[in-house]
Structures are given as C-alpha cells and as structure tokens.
mmCIF file of C-alpha atoms in Angstrom:
data_model
loop_
_atom_site.group_PDB
_atom_site.id
_atom_site.type_symbol
_atom_site.label_atom_id
_atom_site.label_comp_id
_atom_site.label_asym_id
_atom_site.label_seq_id
_atom_site.Cartn_x
_atom_site.Cartn_y
_atom_site.Cartn_z
ATOM 1 C CA MET A 305 0.040 -0.089 -0.059
ATOM 2 C CA VAL A 306 1.044 3.556 -0.685
ATOM 3 C CA PHE A 307 0.098 5.521 2.436
ATOM 4 C CA HIS A 308 2.182 7.704 4.774
ATOM 5 C CA ASP A 309 0.781 7.214 8.154
ATOM 6 C CA ASP A 310 0.057 4.364 10.552
ATOM 7 C CA GLU A 311 -3.483 5.328 10.919
ATOM 8 C CA LEU A 312 -6.083 5.591 7.937
ATOM 9 C CA ALA A 313 -7.965 8.327 9.538
ATOM 10 C CA GLY A 314 -6.594 11.369 11.537
ATOM 11 C CA ARG A 315 -3.082 11.964 12.602
ATOM 12 C CA ASP A 316 -1.381 13.543 15.613
ATOM 13 C CA GLY A 317 -4.838 14.191 17.256
ATOM 14 C CA ASP A 318 -6.270 15.898 14.145
ATOM 15 C CA GLY A 319 -10.013 15.253 13.807
ATOM 16 C CA SER A 320 -10.007 15.481 10.215
ATOM 17 C CA GLY A 321 -9.622 12.094 8.509
ATOM 18 C CA VAL A 322 -7.112 11.504 5.795
ATOM 19 C CA THR A 323 -9.524 8.726 4.662
ATOM 20 C CA ASP A 324 -13.094 7.784 5.567
ATOM 21 C CA VAL A 325 -11.898 4.611 7.293
ATOM 22 C CA ASP A 326 -10.592 4.136 10.729
ATOM 23 C CA GLY A 327 -7.786 1.742 11.863
ATOM 24 C CA VAL A 328 -4.189 0.867 11.529
ATOM 25 C CA VAL A 329 -3.130 0.146 7.994
ATOM 26 C CA TRP A 330 -1.495 -3.206 8.489
ATOM 27 C CA GLU A 331 -4.272 -4.282 11.003
ATOM 28 C CA THR A 332 -6.972 -3.646 8.283
ATOM 29 C CA ASP A 333 -7.668 -5.993 5.495
ATOM 30 C CA THR A 334 -6.519 -5.109 1.953
ATOM 31 C CA GLU A 335 -9.929 -4.479 0.397
ATOM 32 C CA THR A 336 -10.785 -2.062 3.029
ATOM 33 C CA VAL A 337 -7.689 -0.159 2.711
ATOM 34 C CA THR A 338 -7.765 0.036 -0.966
ATOM 35 C CA SER A 339 -11.301 1.254 -1.109
ATOM 36 C CA ALA A 340 -10.787 4.062 1.455
ATOM 37 C CA ALA A 341 -11.611 7.493 -0.031
ATOM 38 C CA VAL A 342 -8.844 9.987 0.469
ATOM 39 C CA LEU A 343 -9.688 13.419 1.744
ATOM 40 C CA GLY A 344 -13.178 13.397 0.656
ATOM 41 C CA THR A 345 -12.423 12.638 -3.003
ATOM 42 C CA GLU A 346 -13.180 9.724 -5.004
ATOM 43 C CA GLU A 347 -9.502 8.738 -5.064
ATOM 44 C CA THR A 348 -8.606 5.626 -3.033
ATOM 45 C CA VAL A 349 -5.570 4.247 -1.419
ATOM 46 C CA PRO A 350 -3.256 2.742 -4.201
ATOM 47 C CA ARG A 351 -1.227 -0.283 -4.188
ATOM 48 C CA LEU A 352 2.611 0.352 -5.171
ATOM 49 C CA ASN A 353 2.242 -1.096 -8.609
ATOM 50 C CA GLU A 354 -0.785 1.134 -9.238
ATOM 51 C CA MET A 355 1.081 4.166 -8.147
ATOM 52 C CA LEU A 356 4.110 3.470 -10.115
ATOM 53 C CA ALA A 357 1.968 2.869 -13.315
ATOM 54 C CA ALA A 358 0.551 6.426 -12.870
ATOM 55 C CA ILE A 359 3.942 8.085 -12.661
ATOM 56 C CA PRO A 360 5.762 8.840 -15.869
ATOM 57 C CA THR A 361 8.860 6.696 -16.148
ATOM 58 C CA ASP A 362 11.111 9.641 -16.728
ATOM 59 C CA VAL A 363 10.177 10.725 -13.161
ATOM 60 C CA GLY A 364 12.326 9.474 -10.304
ATOM 61 C CA VAL A 365 10.744 7.868 -7.296
ATOM 62 C CA ASN A 366 11.702 7.862 -3.800
ATOM 63 C CA VAL A 367 10.134 4.863 -1.946
ATOM 64 C CA GLU A 368 10.153 5.201 1.702
ATOM 65 C CA LEU A 369 9.870 1.726 3.520
ATOM 66 C CA LYS A 370 7.521 2.623 6.350
ATOM 67 C CA ASN A 371 6.192 -0.394 8.118
ATOM 68 C CA PRO A 372 6.016 -4.219 7.261
ATOM 69 C CA GLY A 373 3.097 -4.615 9.709
ATOM 70 C CA ASN A 374 4.863 -5.125 12.873
ATOM 71 C CA GLY A 375 4.873 -3.016 16.118
ATOM 72 C CA SER A 376 8.266 -4.013 17.359
ATOM 73 C CA LEU A 377 10.345 -2.058 14.901
ATOM 74 C CA ARG A 378 13.353 -0.074 16.021
ATOM 75 C CA PHE A 379 12.650 3.472 14.696
ATOM 76 C CA GLY A 380 15.611 5.881 13.900
ATOM 77 C CA GLU A 381 18.255 3.624 15.790
ATOM 78 C CA LYS A 382 21.611 2.494 14.794
ATOM 79 C CA LEU A 383 21.436 -1.281 15.662
ATOM 80 C CA SER A 384 23.904 -3.650 17.159
ATOM 81 C CA GLU A 385 24.591 -6.740 14.992
ATOM 82 C CA GLY A 386 22.412 -9.029 16.995
ATOM 83 C CA ASP A 387 19.439 -6.640 16.914
ATOM 84 C CA LEU A 388 20.091 -5.898 13.264
ATOM 85 C CA GLU A 389 19.663 -9.512 12.077
ATOM 86 C CA ALA A 390 16.423 -9.866 14.211
ATOM 87 C CA GLN A 391 15.032 -6.876 12.652
ATOM 88 C CA LYS A 392 16.024 -7.785 9.060
ATOM 89 C CA SER A 393 14.124 -10.974 9.505
ATOM 90 C CA ILE A 394 11.100 -8.943 10.131
ATOM 91 C CA TRP A 395 11.656 -6.608 7.118
ATOM 92 C CA SER A 396 12.862 -9.057 4.555
ATOM 93 C CA PRO A 397 9.500 -10.397 3.174
ATOM 94 C CA PHE A 398 8.010 -6.845 2.898
ATOM 95 C CA VAL A 399 11.009 -5.472 1.188
ATOM 96 C CA ASP A 400 11.119 -8.345 -1.235
ATOM 97 C CA ARG A 401 7.433 -7.631 -2.243
ATOM 98 C CA VAL A 402 8.470 -3.863 -2.824
ATOM 99 C CA LEU A 403 11.371 -4.988 -4.838
ATOM 100 C CA ALA A 404 9.293 -7.057 -7.045
ATOM 101 C CA ALA A 405 6.941 -4.217 -7.929
ATOM 102 C CA LEU A 406 9.875 -1.804 -8.486
ATOM 103 C CA ASP A 407 11.742 -4.421 -10.791
ATOM 104 C CA ALA A 408 8.526 -4.410 -12.966
ATOM 105 C CA THR A 409 8.895 -0.774 -13.871
ATOM 106 C CA ASP A 410 11.515 1.436 -15.522
ATOM 107 C CA HIS A 411 11.651 4.360 -13.027
ATOM 108 C CA GLU A 412 14.870 5.548 -11.383
ATOM 109 C CA VAL A 413 14.327 4.632 -7.957
ATOM 110 C CA LEU A 414 15.857 5.410 -4.562
ATOM 111 C CA LEU A 415 14.759 3.472 -1.291
ATOM 112 C CA SER A 416 14.788 5.194 1.922
ATOM 113 C CA SER A 417 13.827 4.427 5.538
ATOM 114 C CA PHE A 418 13.913 5.623 9.138
ATOM 115 C CA TYR A 419 14.761 1.870 9.924
ATOM 116 C CA GLU A 420 18.241 0.606 9.506
ATOM 117 C CA ALA A 421 17.040 -2.928 9.094
ATOM 118 C CA ALA A 422 14.883 -1.868 6.176
ATOM 119 C CA VAL A 423 17.961 -0.050 4.452
ATOM 120 C CA ALA A 424 20.199 -3.169 5.187
ATOM 121 C CA VAL A 425 17.680 -5.453 3.449
ATOM 122 C CA ALA A 426 17.178 -3.060 0.557
ATOM 123 C CA ALA A 427 20.912 -2.726 0.000
ATOM 124 C CA GLU A 428 21.555 -6.411 0.290
ATOM 125 C CA ARG A 429 18.871 -7.749 -1.891
ATOM 126 C CA SER A 430 18.932 -5.063 -4.784
ATOM 127 C CA THR A 431 21.070 -2.796 -6.731
ATOM 128 C CA TYR A 432 18.793 0.212 -6.175
ATOM 129 C CA PRO A 433 20.454 3.095 -4.264
ATOM 130 C CA VAL A 434 19.397 3.518 -0.628
ATOM 131 C CA ALA A 435 19.339 6.307 1.987
ATOM 132 C CA PRO A 436 18.733 6.444 5.714
ATOM 133 C CA ILE A 437 16.192 8.844 6.978
ATOM 134 C CA LEU A 438 17.785 10.635 10.006
ATOM 135 C CA TRP A 439 16.119 11.285 13.181
ATOM 136 C CA ASP A 440 17.847 12.635 16.249
ATOM 137 C CA SER A 441 21.565 11.860 15.579
ATOM 138 C CA VAL A 442 23.621 13.112 12.630
ATOM 139 C CA GLU A 443 26.459 10.722 13.898
ATOM 140 C CA ASP A 444 24.181 7.598 13.782
ATOM 141 C CA GLY A 445 22.827 8.681 10.353
ATOM 142 C CA ILE A 446 26.445 8.985 9.094
ATOM 143 C CA SER A 447 27.405 5.685 10.465
ATOM 144 C CA ILE A 448 24.507 3.837 8.852
ATOM 145 C CA ALA A 449 25.183 5.589 5.472
ATOM 146 C CA GLU A 450 28.844 4.480 5.736
ATOM 147 C CA ARG A 451 27.714 0.977 6.744
ATOM 148 C CA TYR A 452 25.799 0.435 3.582
ATOM 149 C CA ASP A 453 27.444 2.886 1.262
ATOM 150 C CA THR A 454 24.348 4.771 0.540
ATOM 151 C CA ALA A 455 23.686 7.170 -2.283
ATOM 152 C CA ALA A 456 22.175 9.749 0.008
ATOM 153 C CA VAL A 457 21.266 10.675 3.452
ATOM 154 C CA HIS A 458 17.902 12.260 4.300
ATOM 155 C CA PRO A 459 18.109 14.634 7.403
ATOM 156 C CA PRO A 460 15.255 16.846 8.821
ATOM 157 C CA ALA A 461 15.396 20.510 8.005
ATOM 158 C CA GLU A 462 16.349 21.432 11.537
ATOM 159 C CA MET A 463 19.421 19.247 11.105
ATOM 160 C CA VAL A 464 20.996 21.491 8.375
ATOM 161 C CA GLN A 465 23.468 24.084 9.594
ATOM 162 C CA ARG A 466 23.623 27.622 8.083
ATOM 163 C CA THR A 467 19.864 27.868 7.915
ATOM 164 C CA PRO A 468 17.499 29.953 10.158
ATOM 165 C CA PHE A 469 15.984 26.884 11.429
ATOM 166 C CA PHE A 470 18.902 24.987 12.282
ATOM 167 C CA ASP A 471 18.463 23.462 15.780
ATOM 168 C CA ASP A 472 21.830 23.879 17.537
ATOM 169 C CA SER A 473 20.619 22.647 20.819
ATOM 170 C CA ARG A 474 20.242 19.241 19.295
ATOM 171 C CA PHE A 475 22.772 19.026 16.338
ATOM 172 C CA SER A 476 25.560 21.258 17.197
ATOM 173 C CA GLY A 477 28.194 18.825 16.269
ATOM 174 C CA THR A 478 28.903 17.250 12.812
ATOM 175 C CA ASP A 479 27.670 19.430 9.773
ATOM 176 C CA ILE A 480 25.671 16.953 7.929
ATOM 177 C CA VAL A 481 25.959 18.515 4.444
ATOM 178 C CA GLU A 482 29.674 18.785 4.743
ATOM 179 C CA ALA A 483 29.958 15.180 6.079
ATOM 180 C CA ALA A 484 27.670 13.821 3.338
ATOM 181 C CA ARG A 485 29.517 15.725 0.646
ATOM 182 C CA SER A 486 32.904 14.621 1.715
ATOM 183 C CA ASP A 487 31.703 11.022 1.204
ATOM 184 C CA GLY A 488 30.054 11.794 -2.104
ATOM 185 C CA ARG A 489 26.501 11.340 -0.786
ATOM 186 C CA ALA A 490 23.550 13.506 -1.875
ATOM 187 C CA VAL A 491 21.551 15.292 0.955
ATOM 188 C CA ASN A 492 17.826 15.255 0.486
ATOM 189 C CA VAL A 493 15.956 17.166 3.216
ATOM 190 C CA TRP A 494 12.466 16.616 4.748
ATOM 191 C CA THR A 495 9.810 17.883 5.253
ATOM 192 C CA VAL A 496 9.993 21.304 3.482
ATOM 193 C CA GLU A 497 6.705 23.302 3.922
ATOM 194 C CA THR A 498 7.474 26.733 2.488
ATOM 195 C CA TRP A 499 9.235 28.392 -0.505
ATOM 196 C CA TYR A 500 11.260 30.245 2.234
ATOM 197 C CA GLN A 501 12.530 27.025 3.923
ATOM 198 C CA ALA A 502 13.340 25.560 0.500
ATOM 199 C CA GLU A 503 15.518 28.585 -0.648
ATOM 200 C CA ARG A 504 17.494 28.717 2.560
ATOM 201 C CA LEU A 505 18.147 24.918 2.383
ATOM 202 C CA ILE A 506 19.287 25.266 -1.262
ATOM 203 C CA GLU A 507 21.590 28.060 -0.117
ATOM 204 C CA ALA A 508 22.948 25.800 2.572
ATOM 205 C CA GLY A 509 23.871 23.360 -0.055
ATOM 206 C CA VAL A 510 21.430 20.534 0.072
ATOM 207 C CA ASP A 511 20.640 18.431 -3.199
ATOM 208 C CA GLY A 512 16.961 17.481 -2.747
ATOM 209 C CA LEU A 513 13.797 18.789 -1.014
ATOM 210 C CA ILE A 514 11.229 16.284 0.218
ATOM 211 C CA ALA A 515 7.934 18.279 0.544
ATOM 212 C CA ASP A 516 4.195 17.620 0.362
ATOM 213 C CA TYR A 517 3.714 19.487 -2.932
ATOM 214 C CA SER A 518 5.722 19.536 -5.932
ATOM 215 C CA THR A 519 4.815 23.231 -6.708
ATOM 216 C CA LEU A 520 6.609 24.487 -3.571
ATOM 217 C CA LEU A 521 9.002 26.589 -5.846
ATOM 218 C CA SER A 522 6.706 27.184 -8.569
ATOM 219 C CA ALA A 523 6.757 30.903 -9.716
#
C-alpha cells in the first residue's frame, strides 16, 4: 500500500480524517484499505504497482519503506549486529514484495527508511540506491550511511546548519551537509513546507527537497 501514516484516519490528534476509514493500515484488510476514500475525494489508497503505473517513467521515485506490519520495529536507531539481524528478518518479506513491484517498472528509484534494518535488506537484496532517513542523531545517520555505502542521507530540515531553522541545541556537532558531501552522498531534506525554507536549504547546499507539494518553488 502507498500510504504515509500508520492510521488511515486522523494523525497527531487531528480530527479531520485522511481517509473515510478508521484503523491501523497493517491491521486492516486489503480490500478495506484500497477502497478507502482519500480526503473526501473519489481517489482511493493505491497499491505500489498502481502508483508506479501512474507516474511517468522519466520521473524518479523515492520509495520510503514505512512499516512491514509489525509493532516491534526499531525506529531511528543504529542497531547492534544481533538486533540488526533480528530486525532484518521482520523486514525481509516486505522488502522483497516492494522490490518485485519496482523491478517491473523502468523508473529511477531511491529506497529510503527511518529503519536501519529496512535500509540493510534493501541494500543487500537489490542494486537500487538507498538512503537512511535521519531522526535525532547526525552521527548515527552518517554511520548507517557508511555501513551500507548509501547514495544519500535524508536529514530533517532542522539538522541542516547555516539555515535560520537549524536547531543547534540538538545538532551542534557534525555538519551533515559537509559530512555527506565529503563521502560523495547527496543530501535530501524533509519535510520542506514553504518556499522560504526551500530557498534557505538550497543556499545551505542541499541536493534535494522532500515536500508535500511539487509546486513548492513554482513561480
């Protein structure tokens, strides 16, 4: 399924529903999920192969590996070898299904995730470039990127130095843009909400912007 949140309805206490169905995505049967109406429209939640078919093949696709249907995942962590192997066993069947859908298309693909085990399985089982999505540690993110020789890193906007919204109380150490550039990795930043944020991040040297709307920088 192609869906951002865990819950099919509201998020973060918001009473307005993303779809007209309640429930956790992976606890809800497939027919119910795929027939759920999105934001009061006639559009429904698509499967990955349906989404890929709707996107022109000359448009690159960043596929974020969200959740394989398990509540014991290790979010945003750099894992020990033992924990990594256990988590990989959870992710492997799900990632294999995603890879099968991607292999049936001609899109340029980047696979990303907040979960190290998902990045690990994707890197081991495919030739698609991968990227860790960073959460609360620049150093852990860089370490994961180095472990799997990733093509990119995806930090939050407040992790990027030389911007007005850089949070030096949390990320005052390593400069993520400089560290990634020195290793030949792209820096794609999430989630960019305004043109002002976008322009400041571009000035700071990032390579890509992850936003809810493709028209963010349109004149």
